[in-house]
Amino acid sequence: MSSSTDTPVSKLGSFVAGGAAACVAVTFTNPIETVKTRLQLQGELVAGGSRLYTGPAQAVSLIYRTEGMRGLQQGLACAYAYQILLNGSRLGLYDPLRVALGGCVLGDRSAHGSAVLAVNAAAGAAAGIIGAVLGSPLQLVKTRMQALAHDGARLPSAWPTLVAVFKDRGVRGLYQGVDAAILRTGVGSAVQLAVYSHAKEALGRHIPDGMALYTLASTISSVAVCIAMNPFDVAMTRMYNHRGSLYRGPLDCLYKTVKSEGFCALYKGHMAQLLRVAPHTILCLTLMEQALRVVRLVESRLPQMRP
């Protein structure tokens, strides 16, 4: 995501910048993630019927009234760890992978200061898949914690939940739904990072480098992500939350969802998704740019850390 005029940073520096930016972003977006999770799970494989939650605003209000801020921020500690693994890898590895792939595909490492959409998409997908695999057990635990409504009683924290899953089903249980996570995060990362790089370069011809450019490019990217990723996000949420053998895989989950609830069920929680993805993307990518500036400054004084 750095421009061609930027001094490159080390892989460790990219990982730290990506993880820090994502943790700040998720602090603000975790409540809407909780809402999105519950919207996607309600009415699972059931056609019609009454619904507890009718939309993001009503869901936020209801959860706050019945469960307090703790209910809205359920799984936040787990979300921090997940964001460090997922986005530290995803954002931190994106530029190095883009450089490497650009060198292989274009045959000239100096050529990929210009955003090549196919190379950017491939780098984004690869970085996202690596992050999804690393963070999948934490996302599973976070999803189950957020899905569970409570009335003020103490809920298990992330670590006991993780241990319980491991004792029950071993490593296989921790990685239940990882195939859906790979699809969801691969698609989301390919779209998010490629569209962001492409939009930032195109808009940069007319808008000076700075927060306005980063925010506008992030907004365009977030809309594209919601359209492309929501069906796979529904599948991932449902596969993480179920504890039996209801789904054989993400494609089976998508098929059963459409068969039982109709095509529109693939876009359950889409408005909450946009309300989550838009600020998260804007915060994450703009903060990433600022964090990279700090990392560059630090590494310029520590030459041994430079790539």
PDB file of C-alpha atoms in Angstrom:
ATOM      1  CA  MET A   1       0.000   0.000   0.000  1.00  0.00           C
ATOM      2  CA  SER A   2       3.005   2.227   0.079  1.00  0.00           C
ATOM      3  CA  SER A   3       3.650   4.388  -2.881  1.00  0.00           C
ATOM      4  CA  SER A   4       6.578   3.892  -5.160  1.00  0.00           C
ATOM      5  CA  THR A   5       8.366   6.894  -3.665  1.00  0.00           C
ATOM      6  CA  ASP A   6       8.212   5.516  -0.141  1.00  0.00           C
ATOM      7  CA  THR A   7      11.223   3.863   1.414  1.00  0.00           C
ATOM      8  CA  PRO A   8      10.354   0.176   1.924  1.00  0.00           C
ATOM      9  CA  VAL A   9      10.007  -1.121   5.467  1.00  0.00           C
ATOM     10  CA  SER A  10      10.971  -4.486   6.919  1.00  0.00           C
ATOM     11  CA  LYS A  11       8.480  -7.353   7.042  1.00  0.00           C
ATOM     12  CA  LEU A  12       8.443  -7.077  10.843  1.00  0.00           C
ATOM     13  CA  GLY A  13       7.721  -3.366  10.571  1.00  0.00           C
ATOM     14  CA  SER A  14       4.865  -4.020   8.137  1.00  0.00           C
ATOM     15  CA  PHE A  15       3.426  -6.683  10.456  1.00  0.00           C
ATOM     16  CA  VAL A  16       3.555  -4.348  13.475  1.00  0.00           C
ATOM     17  CA  ALA A  17       2.012  -1.449  11.552  1.00  0.00           C
ATOM     18  CA  GLY A  18      -0.767  -3.645  10.164  1.00  0.00           C
ATOM     19  CA  GLY A  19      -1.584  -5.208  13.520  1.00  0.00           C
ATOM     20  CA  ALA A  20      -1.582  -1.892  15.390  1.00  0.00           C
ATOM     21  CA  ALA A  21      -3.825  -0.203  12.822  1.00  0.00           C
ATOM     22  CA  ALA A  22      -6.286  -3.104  12.862  1.00  0.00           C
ATOM     23  CA  CYS A  23      -6.495  -3.178  16.675  1.00  0.00           C
ATOM     24  CA  VAL A  24      -7.376   0.506  16.856  1.00  0.00           C
ATOM     25  CA  ALA A  25      -9.992   0.039  14.131  1.00  0.00           C
ATOM     26  CA  VAL A  26     -11.642  -3.007  15.720  1.00  0.00           C
ATOM     27  CA  THR A  27     -12.085  -1.171  19.027  1.00  0.00           C
ATOM     28  CA  PHE A  28     -14.658   1.009  17.281  1.00  0.00           C
ATOM     29  CA  THR A  29     -16.168  -1.615  14.949  1.00  0.00           C
ATOM     30  CA  ASN A  30     -16.494  -4.643  17.248  1.00  0.00           C
ATOM     31  CA  PRO A  31     -20.033  -3.706  18.418  1.00  0.00           C
ATOM     32  CA  ILE A  32     -21.355  -3.710  14.854  1.00  0.00           C
ATOM     33  CA  GLU A  33     -19.507  -7.005  14.270  1.00  0.00           C
ATOM     34  CA  THR A  34     -21.545  -8.474  17.127  1.00  0.00           C
ATOM     35  CA  VAL A  35     -24.733  -7.153  15.509  1.00  0.00           C
ATOM     36  CA  LYS A  36     -23.726  -8.522  12.102  1.00  0.00           C
ATOM     37  CA  THR A  37     -23.038 -11.961  13.559  1.00  0.00           C
ATOM     38  CA  ARG A  38     -26.460 -12.189  15.193  1.00  0.00           C
ATOM     39  CA  LEU A  39     -28.255 -10.922  12.095  1.00  0.00           C
ATOM     40  CA  GLN A  40     -26.535 -13.543   9.954  1.00  0.00           C
ATOM     41  CA  LEU A  41     -27.353 -16.383  12.346  1.00  0.00           C
ATOM     42  CA  GLN A  42     -31.000 -15.652  13.096  1.00  0.00           C
ATOM     43  CA  GLY A  43     -33.477 -17.740  11.110  1.00  0.00           C
ATOM     44  CA  GLU A  44     -30.721 -20.131  10.024  1.00  0.00           C
ATOM     45  CA  LEU A  45     -32.137 -22.587   7.436  1.00  0.00           C
ATOM     46  CA  VAL A  46     -35.684 -21.516   8.337  1.00  0.00           C
ATOM     47  CA  ALA A  47     -37.905 -19.830   5.773  1.00  0.00           C
ATOM     48  CA  GLY A  48     -39.881 -16.844   7.069  1.00  0.00           C
ATOM     49  CA  GLY A  49     -40.882 -16.576  10.721  1.00  0.00           C
ATOM     50  CA  SER A  50     -40.458 -13.807  13.259  1.00  0.00           C
ATOM     51  CA  ARG A  51     -37.067 -12.234  13.872  1.00  0.00           C
ATOM     52  CA  LEU A  52     -35.619 -10.856  17.103  1.00  0.00           C
ATOM     53  CA  TYR A  53     -33.454  -8.374  15.221  1.00  0.00           C
ATOM     54  CA  THR A  54     -34.925  -6.325  12.382  1.00  0.00           C
ATOM     55  CA  GLY A  55     -31.899  -4.240  11.440  1.00  0.00           C
ATOM     56  CA  PRO A  56     -28.579  -2.849  12.684  1.00  0.00           C
ATOM     57  CA  ALA A  57     -29.984   0.135  14.610  1.00  0.00           C
ATOM     58  CA  GLN A  58     -32.711  -1.904  16.333  1.00  0.00           C
ATOM     59  CA  ALA A  59     -30.199  -4.657  17.125  1.00  0.00           C
ATOM     60  CA  VAL A  60     -27.712  -2.219  18.676  1.00  0.00           C
ATOM     61  CA  SER A  61     -30.487  -0.703  20.787  1.00  0.00           C
ATOM     62  CA  LEU A  62     -31.851  -4.081  21.914  1.00  0.00           C
ATOM     63  CA  ILE A  63     -28.459  -5.567  22.766  1.00  0.00           C
ATOM     64  CA  TYR A  64     -27.456  -2.443  24.683  1.00  0.00           C
ATOM     65  CA  ARG A  65     -30.727  -2.407  26.660  1.00  0.00           C
ATOM     66  CA  THR A  66     -30.614  -6.099  27.566  1.00  0.00           C
ATOM     67  CA  GLU A  67     -26.865  -6.787  27.777  1.00  0.00           C
ATOM     68  CA  GLY A  68     -25.182  -3.418  28.146  1.00  0.00           C
ATOM     69  CA  MET A  69     -21.963  -2.283  26.493  1.00  0.00           C
ATOM     70  CA  ARG A  70     -20.361  -5.572  27.513  1.00  0.00           C
ATOM     71  CA  GLY A  71     -22.783  -7.379  25.224  1.00  0.00           C
ATOM     72  CA  LEU A  72     -21.916  -5.131  22.285  1.00  0.00           C
ATOM     73  CA  GLN A  73     -18.181  -5.495  22.926  1.00  0.00           C
ATOM     74  CA  GLN A  74     -18.354  -9.259  23.459  1.00  0.00           C
ATOM     75  CA  GLY A  75     -15.161 -10.949  22.263  1.00  0.00           C
ATOM     76  CA  LEU A  76     -13.117  -7.732  22.056  1.00  0.00           C
ATOM     77  CA  ALA A  77      -9.966  -9.212  23.615  1.00  0.00           C
ATOM     78  CA  CYS A  78     -10.202 -12.133  21.219  1.00  0.00           C
ATOM     79  CA  ALA A  79     -10.759  -9.662  18.382  1.00  0.00           C
ATOM     80  CA  TYR A  80      -7.487  -7.898  19.233  1.00  0.00           C
ATOM     81  CA  ALA A  81      -5.510 -11.134  19.022  1.00  0.00           C
ATOM     82  CA  TYR A  82      -7.323 -12.088  15.821  1.00  0.00           C
ATOM     83  CA  GLN A  83      -6.650  -8.707  14.219  1.00  0.00           C
ATOM     84  CA  ILE A  84      -2.951  -8.913  15.043  1.00  0.00           C
ATOM     85  CA  LEU A  85      -2.691 -12.321  13.379  1.00  0.00           C
ATOM     86  CA  LEU A  86      -5.055 -11.664  10.474  1.00  0.00           C
ATOM     87  CA  ASN A  87      -4.315  -8.062   9.588  1.00  0.00           C
ATOM     88  CA  GLY A  88      -0.734  -8.031  10.784  1.00  0.00           C
ATOM     89  CA  SER A  89      -0.150 -10.794   8.228  1.00  0.00           C
ATOM     90  CA  ARG A  90      -2.648  -9.568   5.635  1.00  0.00           C
ATOM     91  CA  LEU A  91      -1.613  -5.919   5.593  1.00  0.00           C
ATOM     92  CA  GLY A  92       1.995  -6.575   6.507  1.00  0.00           C
ATOM     93  CA  LEU A  93       2.544  -9.180   3.779  1.00  0.00           C
ATOM     94  CA  TYR A  94       0.574  -7.408   1.056  1.00  0.00           C
ATOM     95  CA  ASP A  95       3.295  -5.029  -0.122  1.00  0.00           C
ATOM     96  CA  PRO A  96       6.117  -7.630  -0.029  1.00  0.00           C
ATOM     97  CA  LEU A  97       3.911 -10.105  -1.954  1.00  0.00           C
ATOM     98  CA  ARG A  98       2.870  -7.409  -4.426  1.00  0.00           C
ATOM     99  CA  VAL A  99       6.515  -6.547  -5.033  1.00  0.00           C
ATOM    100  CA  ALA A 100       7.496 -10.205  -5.475  1.00  0.00           C
ATOM    101  CA  LEU A 101       4.540 -11.043  -7.731  1.00  0.00           C
ATOM    102  CA  GLY A 102       5.067  -7.861  -9.722  1.00  0.00           C
ATOM    103  CA  GLY A 103       8.676  -8.831 -10.287  1.00  0.00           C
ATOM    104  CA  CYS A 104       7.697 -12.322 -11.457  1.00  0.00           C
ATOM    105  CA  VAL A 105       4.776 -11.288 -13.655  1.00  0.00           C
ATOM    106  CA  LEU A 106       6.159  -8.045 -15.051  1.00  0.00           C
ATOM    107  CA  GLY A 107       9.774  -9.143 -15.107  1.00  0.00           C
ATOM    108  CA  ASP A 108      10.889  -5.754 -13.793  1.00  0.00           C
ATOM    109  CA  ARG A 109      10.777  -4.944 -10.089  1.00  0.00           C
ATOM    110  CA  SER A 110      10.781  -1.213 -10.803  1.00  0.00           C
ATOM    111  CA  ALA A 111       7.547  -1.493 -12.797  1.00  0.00           C
ATOM    112  CA  HIS A 112       5.131  -2.192 -10.026  1.00  0.00           C
ATOM    113  CA  GLY A 113       5.011   1.248  -8.504  1.00  0.00           C
ATOM    114  CA  SER A 114       2.075   1.459 -10.963  1.00  0.00           C
ATOM    115  CA  ALA A 115      -0.831  -0.519  -9.570  1.00  0.00           C
ATOM    116  CA  VAL A 116      -1.479  -3.594 -11.735  1.00  0.00           C
ATOM    117  CA  LEU A 117      -4.935  -4.738 -10.673  1.00  0.00           C
ATOM    118  CA  ALA A 118      -4.400  -8.464 -11.277  1.00  0.00           C
ATOM    119  CA  VAL A 119      -1.120  -8.495  -9.339  1.00  0.00           C
ATOM    120  CA  ASN A 120      -2.658  -6.464  -6.516  1.00  0.00           C
ATOM    121  CA  ALA A 121      -5.652  -8.820  -6.311  1.00  0.00           C
ATOM    122  CA  ALA A 122      -3.438 -11.919  -6.246  1.00  0.00           C
ATOM    123  CA  ALA A 123      -1.192 -10.418  -3.564  1.00  0.00           C
ATOM    124  CA  GLY A 124      -4.212  -9.385  -1.501  1.00  0.00           C
ATOM    125  CA  ALA A 125      -5.791 -12.826  -1.764  1.00  0.00           C
ATOM    126  CA  ALA A 126      -2.552 -14.609  -0.825  1.00  0.00           C
ATOM    127  CA  ALA A 127      -1.929 -12.326   2.156  1.00  0.00           C
ATOM    128  CA  GLY A 128      -5.547 -12.722   3.278  1.00  0.00           C
ATOM    129  CA  ILE A 129      -5.436 -16.506   3.092  1.00  0.00           C
ATOM    130  CA  ILE A 130      -2.272 -16.638   5.208  1.00  0.00           C
ATOM    131  CA  GLY A 131      -3.873 -14.365   7.791  1.00  0.00           C
ATOM    132  CA  ALA A 132      -7.143 -16.320   7.763  1.00  0.00           C
ATOM    133  CA  VAL A 133      -5.396 -19.614   8.474  1.00  0.00           C
ATOM    134  CA  LEU A 134      -3.356 -18.116  11.322  1.00  0.00           C
ATOM    135  CA  GLY A 135      -6.343 -16.385  12.910  1.00  0.00           C
ATOM    136  CA  SER A 136      -9.082 -18.961  12.265  1.00  0.00           C
ATOM    137  CA  PRO A 137      -9.248 -20.469  15.791  1.00  0.00           C
ATOM    138  CA  LEU A 138      -9.588 -16.996  17.300  1.00  0.00           C
ATOM    139  CA  GLN A 139     -12.299 -16.025  14.825  1.00  0.00           C
ATOM    140  CA  LEU A 140     -14.189 -19.224  15.680  1.00  0.00           C
ATOM    141  CA  VAL A 141     -14.106 -18.392  19.384  1.00  0.00           C
ATOM    142  CA  LYS A 142     -15.032 -14.746  18.776  1.00  0.00           C
ATOM    143  CA  THR A 143     -17.999 -15.735  16.607  1.00  0.00           C
ATOM    144  CA  ARG A 144     -19.353 -18.105  19.249  1.00  0.00           C
ATOM    145  CA  MET A 145     -18.934 -15.504  21.981  1.00  0.00           C
ATOM    146  CA  GLN A 146     -20.691 -12.816  19.944  1.00  0.00           C
ATOM    147  CA  ALA A 147     -23.507 -15.146  18.908  1.00  0.00           C
ATOM    148  CA  LEU A 148     -24.441 -15.924  22.502  1.00  0.00           C
ATOM    149  CA  ALA A 149     -26.952 -13.453  23.920  1.00  0.00           C
ATOM    150  CA  HIS A 150     -26.861 -13.139  27.701  1.00  0.00           C
ATOM    151  CA  ASP A 151     -28.804 -11.436  30.456  1.00  0.00           C
ATOM    152  CA  GLY A 152     -25.929 -10.173  32.567  1.00  0.00           C
ATOM    153  CA  ALA A 153     -24.654 -13.578  33.683  1.00  0.00           C
ATOM    154  CA  ARG A 154     -20.910 -14.106  33.375  1.00  0.00           C
ATOM    155  CA  LEU A 155     -19.918 -15.659  30.059  1.00  0.00           C
ATOM    156  CA  PRO A 156     -16.796 -17.739  29.446  1.00  0.00           C
ATOM    157  CA  SER A 157     -13.846 -15.665  28.267  1.00  0.00           C
ATOM    158  CA  ALA A 158     -11.860 -16.377  25.123  1.00  0.00           C
ATOM    159  CA  TRP A 159      -9.170 -18.625  26.604  1.00  0.00           C
ATOM    160  CA  PRO A 160     -11.510 -21.088  28.403  1.00  0.00           C
ATOM    161  CA  THR A 161     -13.643 -21.256  25.255  1.00  0.00           C
ATOM    162  CA  LEU A 162     -10.573 -22.008  23.135  1.00  0.00           C
ATOM    163  CA  VAL A 163      -9.438 -24.716  25.571  1.00  0.00           C
ATOM    164  CA  ALA A 164     -12.930 -26.256  25.662  1.00  0.00           C
ATOM    165  CA  VAL A 165     -13.041 -26.505  21.857  1.00  0.00           C
ATOM    166  CA  PHE A 166      -9.581 -28.102  21.811  1.00  0.00           C
ATOM    167  CA  LYS A 167     -10.482 -30.643  24.511  1.00  0.00           C
ATOM    168  CA  ASP A 168     -13.696 -31.538  22.710  1.00  0.00           C
ATOM    169  CA  ARG A 169     -12.436 -31.870  19.137  1.00  0.00           C
ATOM    170  CA  GLY A 170      -8.701 -31.219  19.136  1.00  0.00           C
ATOM    171  CA  VAL A 171      -6.901 -29.183  16.481  1.00  0.00           C
ATOM    172  CA  ARG A 172      -9.564 -30.164  13.952  1.00  0.00           C
ATOM    173  CA  GLY A 173     -12.182 -28.455  16.101  1.00  0.00           C
ATOM    174  CA  LEU A 174     -10.121 -25.275  16.327  1.00  0.00           C
ATOM    175  CA  TYR A 175      -9.945 -25.163  12.543  1.00  0.00           C
ATOM    176  CA  GLN A 176     -13.605 -25.910  11.896  1.00  0.00           C
ATOM    177  CA  GLY A 177     -14.738 -23.527   9.164  1.00  0.00           C
ATOM    178  CA  VAL A 178     -11.222 -22.559   8.092  1.00  0.00           C
ATOM    179  CA  ASP A 179     -12.134 -23.359   4.469  1.00  0.00           C
ATOM    180  CA  ALA A 180     -14.951 -20.810   4.646  1.00  0.00           C
ATOM    181  CA  ALA A 181     -12.578 -18.323   6.288  1.00  0.00           C
ATOM    182  CA  ILE A 182     -10.084 -18.811   3.449  1.00  0.00           C
ATOM    183  CA  LEU A 183     -12.782 -18.124   0.843  1.00  0.00           C
ATOM    184  CA  ARG A 184     -14.175 -15.148   2.723  1.00  0.00           C
ATOM    185  CA  THR A 185     -10.857 -13.528   3.580  1.00  0.00           C
ATOM    186  CA  GLY A 186      -9.240 -14.353   0.244  1.00  0.00           C
ATOM    187  CA  VAL A 187     -12.081 -12.710  -1.668  1.00  0.00           C
ATOM    188  CA  GLY A 188     -12.326  -9.801   0.775  1.00  0.00           C
ATOM    189  CA  SER A 189      -8.590  -9.115   0.798  1.00  0.00           C
ATOM    190  CA  ALA A 190      -8.234  -9.407  -2.973  1.00  0.00           C
ATOM    191  CA  VAL A 191     -11.014  -6.872  -3.478  1.00  0.00           C
ATOM    192  CA  GLN A 192     -10.121  -4.564  -0.576  1.00  0.00           C
ATOM    193  CA  LEU A 193      -6.417  -4.196  -1.162  1.00  0.00           C
ATOM    194  CA  ALA A 194      -6.535  -4.241  -4.966  1.00  0.00           C
ATOM    195  CA  VAL A 195      -9.370  -1.692  -5.200  1.00  0.00           C
ATOM    196  CA  TYR A 196      -7.712   0.481  -2.538  1.00  0.00           C
ATOM    197  CA  SER A 197      -4.363   0.508  -4.362  1.00  0.00           C
ATOM    198  CA  HIS A 198      -6.047   1.121  -7.721  1.00  0.00           C
ATOM    199  CA  ALA A 199      -8.344   3.863  -6.364  1.00  0.00           C
ATOM    200  CA  LYS A 200      -5.517   5.565  -4.474  1.00  0.00           C
ATOM    201  CA  GLU A 201      -3.352   5.678  -7.588  1.00  0.00           C
ATOM    202  CA  ALA A 202      -6.180   6.923  -9.829  1.00  0.00           C
ATOM    203  CA  LEU A 203      -7.392   9.532  -7.334  1.00  0.00           C
ATOM    204  CA  GLY A 204      -3.825  10.525  -6.516  1.00  0.00           C
ATOM    205  CA  ARG A 205      -3.566  12.166  -9.934  1.00  0.00           C
ATOM    206  CA  HIS A 206      -6.137  14.724  -8.789  1.00  0.00           C
ATOM    207  CA  ILE A 207      -5.938  14.744  -4.965  1.00  0.00           C
ATOM    208  CA  PRO A 208      -2.738  15.462  -3.002  1.00  0.00           C
ATOM    209  CA  ASP A 209      -1.318  12.698  -0.835  1.00  0.00           C
ATOM    210  CA  GLY A 210      -2.905  12.804   2.616  1.00  0.00           C
ATOM    211  CA  MET A 211      -5.866  11.774   4.757  1.00  0.00           C
ATOM    212  CA  ALA A 212      -8.482  12.918   2.219  1.00  0.00           C
ATOM    213  CA  LEU A 213      -6.988  10.647  -0.447  1.00  0.00           C
ATOM    214  CA  TYR A 214      -6.667   7.676   1.933  1.00  0.00           C
ATOM    215  CA  THR A 215     -10.232   8.094   3.226  1.00  0.00           C
ATOM    216  CA  LEU A 216     -11.835   8.355  -0.219  1.00  0.00           C
ATOM    217  CA  ALA A 217      -9.907   5.357  -1.564  1.00  0.00           C
ATOM    218  CA  SER A 218     -10.830   3.366   1.561  1.00  0.00           C
ATOM    219  CA  THR A 219     -14.522   4.211   1.143  1.00  0.00           C
ATOM    220  CA  ILE A 220     -14.563   2.986  -2.452  1.00  0.00           C
ATOM    221  CA  SER A 221     -12.745  -0.165  -1.353  1.00  0.00           C
ATOM    222  CA  SER A 222     -15.174  -0.899   1.487  1.00  0.00           C
ATOM    223  CA  VAL A 223     -18.259  -0.798  -0.762  1.00  0.00           C
ATOM    224  CA  ALA A 224     -16.626  -3.241  -3.182  1.00  0.00           C
ATOM    225  CA  VAL A 225     -15.696  -5.541  -0.289  1.00  0.00           C
ATOM    226  CA  CYS A 226     -19.261  -5.702   1.055  1.00  0.00           C
ATOM    227  CA  ILE A 227     -20.705  -6.671  -2.319  1.00  0.00           C
ATOM    228  CA  ALA A 228     -18.121  -9.373  -2.985  1.00  0.00           C
ATOM    229  CA  MET A 229     -17.603 -10.802   0.500  1.00  0.00           C
ATOM    230  CA  ASN A 230     -20.981 -10.920   2.265  1.00  0.00           C
ATOM    231  CA  PRO A 231     -22.137 -14.366   0.988  1.00  0.00           C
ATOM    232  CA  PHE A 232     -18.858 -15.952   2.082  1.00  0.00           C
ATOM    233  CA  ASP A 233     -19.048 -14.091   5.397  1.00  0.00           C
ATOM    234  CA  VAL A 234     -22.501 -15.584   6.056  1.00  0.00           C
ATOM    235  CA  ALA A 235     -21.115 -19.062   5.321  1.00  0.00           C
ATOM    236  CA  MET A 236     -18.102 -18.518   7.594  1.00  0.00           C
ATOM    237  CA  THR A 237     -20.206 -17.211  10.484  1.00  0.00           C
ATOM    238  CA  ARG A 238     -22.597 -20.166  10.311  1.00  0.00           C
ATOM    239  CA  MET A 239     -19.852 -22.771   9.976  1.00  0.00           C
ATOM    240  CA  TYR A 240     -17.962 -21.328  12.937  1.00  0.00           C
ATOM    241  CA  ASN A 241     -21.059 -21.239  15.110  1.00  0.00           C
ATOM    242  CA  HIS A 242     -22.557 -24.693  14.463  1.00  0.00           C
ATOM    243  CA  ARG A 243     -21.270 -27.547  16.607  1.00  0.00           C
ATOM    244  CA  GLY A 244     -22.404 -30.566  14.614  1.00  0.00           C
ATOM    245  CA  SER A 245     -22.161 -31.800  11.035  1.00  0.00           C
ATOM    246  CA  LEU A 246     -24.839 -29.589   9.516  1.00  0.00           C
ATOM    247  CA  TYR A 247     -22.566 -28.328   6.754  1.00  0.00           C
ATOM    248  CA  ARG A 248     -19.999 -30.328   4.786  1.00  0.00           C
ATOM    249  CA  GLY A 249     -18.205 -27.188   3.683  1.00  0.00           C
ATOM    250  CA  PRO A 250     -18.728 -23.556   2.679  1.00  0.00           C
ATOM    251  CA  LEU A 251     -20.314 -24.369  -0.685  1.00  0.00           C
ATOM    252  CA  ASP A 252     -22.723 -26.795   0.997  1.00  0.00           C
ATOM    253  CA  CYS A 253     -23.550 -24.071   3.517  1.00  0.00           C
ATOM    254  CA  LEU A 254     -24.253 -21.577   0.736  1.00  0.00           C
ATOM    255  CA  TYR A 255     -26.409 -24.123  -1.122  1.00  0.00           C
ATOM    256  CA  LYS A 256     -28.479 -25.028   1.951  1.00  0.00           C
ATOM    257  CA  THR A 257     -28.867 -21.375   2.883  1.00  0.00           C
ATOM    258  CA  VAL A 258     -30.226 -20.444  -0.550  1.00  0.00           C
ATOM    259  CA  LYS A 259     -32.430 -23.555  -0.694  1.00  0.00           C
ATOM    260  CA  SER A 260     -34.018 -22.911   2.718  1.00  0.00           C
ATOM    261  CA  GLU A 261     -34.042 -19.118   2.945  1.00  0.00           C
ATOM    262  CA  GLY A 262     -33.692 -17.839  -0.615  1.00  0.00           C
ATOM    263  CA  PHE A 263     -30.881 -16.031  -2.402  1.00  0.00           C
ATOM    264  CA  CYS A 264     -31.279 -12.845  -0.355  1.00  0.00           C
ATOM    265  CA  ALA A 265     -30.188 -14.785   2.752  1.00  0.00           C
ATOM    266  CA  LEU A 266     -26.634 -14.615   1.382  1.00  0.00           C
ATOM    267  CA  TYR A 267     -26.816 -10.899   2.066  1.00  0.00           C
ATOM    268  CA  LYS A 268     -28.167 -11.147   5.599  1.00  0.00           C
ATOM    269  CA  GLY A 269     -26.549  -8.490   7.712  1.00  0.00           C
ATOM    270  CA  HIS A 270     -25.343  -6.645   4.595  1.00  0.00           C
ATOM    271  CA  MET A 271     -26.121  -3.216   6.044  1.00  0.00           C
ATOM    272  CA  ALA A 272     -24.357  -4.088   9.298  1.00  0.00           C
ATOM    273  CA  GLN A 273     -21.529  -5.450   7.160  1.00  0.00           C
ATOM    274  CA  LEU A 274     -21.206  -2.122   5.357  1.00  0.00           C
ATOM    275  CA  LEU A 275     -21.456  -0.196   8.628  1.00  0.00           C
ATOM    276  CA  ARG A 276     -18.638  -2.376   9.966  1.00  0.00           C
ATOM    277  CA  VAL A 277     -16.449  -2.667   6.877  1.00  0.00           C
ATOM    278  CA  ALA A 278     -16.588   1.001   5.854  1.00  0.00           C
ATOM    279  CA  PRO A 279     -15.259   2.527   9.105  1.00  0.00           C
ATOM    280  CA  HIS A 280     -12.982  -0.466   9.729  1.00  0.00           C
ATOM    281  CA  THR A 281     -11.468  -0.185   6.246  1.00  0.00           C
ATOM    282  CA  ILE A 282     -11.117   3.584   6.461  1.00  0.00           C
ATOM    283  CA  LEU A 283      -9.583   3.451   9.939  1.00  0.00           C
ATOM    284  CA  CYS A 284      -7.404   0.437   9.214  1.00  0.00           C
ATOM    285  CA  LEU A 285      -5.937   1.581   5.906  1.00  0.00           C
ATOM    286  CA  THR A 286      -5.501   5.236   6.847  1.00  0.00           C
ATOM    287  CA  LEU A 287      -3.942   4.317  10.203  1.00  0.00           C
ATOM    288  CA  MET A 288      -1.753   1.791   8.379  1.00  0.00           C
ATOM    289  CA  GLU A 289      -0.388   4.616   6.216  1.00  0.00           C
ATOM    290  CA  GLN A 290       0.413   6.667   9.320  1.00  0.00           C
ATOM    291  CA  ALA A 291       1.884   3.675  11.159  1.00  0.00           C
ATOM    292  CA  LEU A 292       4.144   2.942   8.192  1.00  0.00           C
ATOM    293  CA  ARG A 293       5.440   6.508   8.351  1.00  0.00           C
ATOM    294  CA  VAL A 294       6.386   5.973  11.995  1.00  0.00           C
ATOM    295  CA  VAL A 295       7.965   2.589  11.246  1.00  0.00           C
ATOM    296  CA  ARG A 296       9.961   4.124   8.383  1.00  0.00           C
ATOM    297  CA  LEU A 297      11.228   6.840  10.702  1.00  0.00           C
ATOM    298  CA  VAL A 298      12.258   4.288  13.338  1.00  0.00           C
ATOM    299  CA  GLU A 299      13.903   1.962  10.825  1.00  0.00           C
ATOM    300  CA  SER A 300      15.765   4.817   9.161  1.00  0.00           C
ATOM    301  CA  ARG A 301      17.591   5.183  12.473  1.00  0.00           C
ATOM    302  CA  LEU A 302      18.152   1.439  12.749  1.00  0.00           C
ATOM    303  CA  PRO A 303      19.701   0.457   9.398  1.00  0.00           C
ATOM    304  CA  GLN A 304      20.075  -3.166  10.446  1.00  0.00           C
ATOM    305  CA  MET A 305      16.260  -3.542  10.438  1.00  0.00           C
ATOM    306  CA  ARG A 306      15.855  -2.401   6.837  1.00  0.00           C
ATOM    307  CA  PRO A 307      14.838  -5.084   4.298  1.00  0.00           C
TER     308      PRO A 307
END
